[in-house]
C-alpha cells in the first residue's frame, strides 16, 4: 500500500487534536483501514498508537482509505518497560504507595490502551469479511 501524508494537528475531526510529538508517525503507513490497524497493533508506544489511530480515523472519514484487509499479529506490541505483570500481581490500592487518584488513573490508562488494541484487532482480524458484511 501507499503512504498518505496527514497533519494530525489540523485534519482530525471528532476528538480534540492530539499534540505533535517527537518520534511519532507523520504519515499513514498504509492505504487501507486494515493496513493502518495492523500498523497500530505493531506500534509499541501508547502515544504513537493514539496518534496513528486518530490520523487513521480522520483519513477514513475523509474517504481516503479503503477498508482493505491485513493479517492480525499474534499480540499487540508493547514497550519493553515497564514490565507487564499479571493483574493478580498488581497490589491492591490499599497496599499501593500511590495516592488513590493516581492508582485509578494508572488503571484507566491500561484499560484504554487495551481498548485501542482490541478495537484494531477486530478491524484487522475480520477485514477479509468486509465484502460480506453490511456497512
Short mmCIF file of C-alpha atoms in Angstrom, two decimals:
data_model
loop_
_atom_site.label_atom_id
_atom_site.label_comp_id
_atom_site.label_asym_id
_atom_site.label_seq_id
_atom_site.Cartn_x
_atom_site.Cartn_y
_atom_site.Cartn_z
CA UNK A 1 0.00 0.00 0.00
CA UNK A 2 0.90 3.63 -0.43
CA UNK A 3 1.61 6.22 2.21
CA UNK A 4 -0.69 9.17 2.78
CA UNK A 5 0.56 12.39 4.33
CA UNK A 6 -1.56 13.81 7.10
CA UNK A 7 -1.21 16.67 9.54
CA UNK A 8 -2.51 15.21 12.78
CA UNK A 9 -2.91 18.57 14.48
CA UNK A 10 -5.27 20.06 11.87
CA UNK A 11 -7.04 17.27 9.99
CA UNK A 12 -8.67 15.32 12.78
CA UNK A 13 -12.45 15.60 13.09
CA UNK A 14 -14.04 14.38 16.28
CA UNK A 15 -11.94 14.43 19.46
CA UNK A 16 -9.57 17.27 20.22
CA UNK A 17 -6.44 17.23 18.03
CA UNK A 18 -3.51 15.46 19.62
CA UNK A 19 -0.27 17.34 20.20
CA UNK A 20 2.56 16.77 17.75
CA UNK A 21 5.21 14.65 19.47
CA UNK A 22 8.77 13.73 18.63
CA UNK A 23 9.26 10.34 17.04
CA UNK A 24 5.64 9.58 16.19
CA UNK A 25 4.03 8.76 12.86
CA UNK A 26 3.88 11.72 10.48
CA UNK A 27 2.34 9.70 7.62
CA UNK A 28 -0.12 6.86 7.39
CA UNK A 29 1.68 3.54 6.92
CA UNK A 30 -0.92 2.01 4.55
CA UNK A 31 -3.70 2.94 2.14
CA UNK A 32 -6.36 0.86 3.92
CA UNK A 33 -8.11 0.88 7.27
CA UNK A 34 -6.99 -2.69 7.96
CA UNK A 35 -3.39 -1.93 6.99
CA UNK A 36 -3.27 1.08 9.30
CA UNK A 37 -4.90 -1.01 12.03
CA UNK A 38 -2.16 -3.62 11.71
CA UNK A 39 0.40 -0.82 12.00
CA UNK A 40 -1.26 0.38 15.23
CA UNK A 41 -1.11 -3.15 16.62
CA UNK A 42 2.60 -3.34 15.75
CA UNK A 43 3.31 0.06 17.35
CA UNK A 44 4.84 -0.09 20.83
CA UNK A 45 4.19 3.25 22.48
CA UNK A 46 0.72 4.27 23.67
CA UNK A 47 1.09 7.87 22.42
CA UNK A 48 2.12 6.70 18.96
CA UNK A 49 -0.80 4.21 18.91
CA UNK A 50 -3.21 7.02 19.80
CA UNK A 51 -1.83 9.46 17.22
CA UNK A 52 -1.88 6.85 14.47
CA UNK A 53 -5.43 5.82 15.45
CA UNK A 54 -6.55 9.45 15.35
CA UNK A 55 -4.94 10.05 11.94
CA UNK A 56 -6.39 6.83 10.51
CA UNK A 57 -9.88 7.71 11.74
CA UNK A 58 -9.67 11.14 10.09
CA UNK A 59 -8.41 9.70 6.78
CA UNK A 60 -11.15 7.05 6.78
CA UNK A 61 -13.88 9.63 7.44
CA UNK A 62 -12.50 11.74 4.59
CA UNK A 63 -12.77 8.74 2.25
CA UNK A 64 -9.01 8.43 1.73
CA UNK A 65 -8.76 4.83 2.94
CA UNK A 66 -10.39 1.67 1.68
CA UNK A 67 -11.30 -1.00 4.22
CA UNK A 68 -8.78 -3.42 2.69
CA UNK A 69 -7.50 -6.46 4.51
CA UNK A 70 -4.48 -7.32 6.63
CA UNK A 71 -3.20 -10.10 8.84
CA UNK A 72 -3.51 -9.57 12.58
CA UNK A 73 -0.35 -10.07 14.66
CA UNK A 74 -0.49 -12.70 17.41
CA UNK A 75 -0.20 -9.98 20.07
CA UNK A 76 -0.12 -6.20 20.07
CA UNK A 77 3.31 -4.64 20.57
CA UNK A 78 4.22 -3.15 23.92
CA UNK A 79 7.32 -1.26 25.08
CA UNK A 80 9.95 -3.29 26.96
CA UNK A 81 9.45 -1.11 30.04
CA UNK A 82 7.57 -1.00 32.25
CA UNK A 83 7.35 -4.76 32.53
CA UNK A 84 3.79 -6.04 32.24
CA UNK A 85 2.68 -8.29 35.08
CA UNK A 86 -0.48 -10.36 35.56
CA UNK A 87 -3.32 -8.45 37.24
CA UNK A 88 -3.15 -10.70 40.30
CA UNK A 89 0.41 -9.40 40.92
CA UNK A 90 -0.66 -5.75 40.96
CA UNK A 91 -1.04 -4.56 44.54
CA UNK A 92 -4.49 -3.62 45.77
CA UNK A 93 -4.91 0.15 46.03
CA UNK A 94 -4.78 -0.10 49.83
CA UNK A 95 -1.29 -1.62 49.55
CA UNK A 96 -0.08 0.73 46.80
CA UNK A 97 2.33 3.58 47.51
CA UNK A 98 0.35 5.68 45.01
CA UNK A 99 -2.46 8.03 46.05
CA UNK A 100 -5.87 6.65 45.09
CA UNK A 101 -6.39 9.11 42.21
CA UNK A 102 -3.01 8.19 40.66
CA UNK A 103 -3.72 4.48 41.15
CA UNK A 104 -7.11 4.79 39.40
CA UNK A 105 -5.69 6.91 36.57
CA UNK A 106 -2.95 4.34 36.01
CA UNK A 107 -5.53 1.56 35.78
CA UNK A 108 -7.69 3.61 33.43
CA UNK A 109 -4.68 4.15 31.13
CA UNK A 110 -4.21 0.37 30.90
CA UNK A 111 -7.90 -0.13 30.12
CA UNK A 112 -7.81 2.49 27.35
CA UNK A 113 -4.63 1.04 25.81
CA UNK A 114 -6.24 -2.40 25.70
CA UNK A 115 -9.42 -0.89 24.23
CA UNK A 116 -7.43 0.62 21.35
CA UNK A 117 -5.74 -2.71 20.66
CA UNK A 118 -8.99 -4.72 20.93
CA UNK A 119 -10.79 -2.40 18.53
CA UNK A 120 -7.99 -2.57 15.95
CA UNK A 121 -7.63 -6.32 16.36
CA UNK A 122 -11.31 -6.69 15.49
CA UNK A 123 -10.99 -4.46 12.41
CA UNK A 124 -7.88 -6.28 11.18
CA UNK A 125 -8.89 -9.83 12.10
CA UNK A 126 -12.25 -9.59 10.34
CA UNK A 127 -11.17 -7.30 7.49
CA UNK A 128 -11.30 -10.16 4.98
CA UNK A 129 -15.03 -10.50 5.69
CA UNK A 130 -15.88 -6.88 4.79
CA UNK A 131 -17.38 -7.77 1.37
CA UNK A 132 -19.95 -10.00 3.13
CA UNK A 133 -20.84 -7.55 5.93
CA UNK A 134 -23.45 -4.83 5.55
CA UNK A 135 -21.83 -1.43 6.05
#
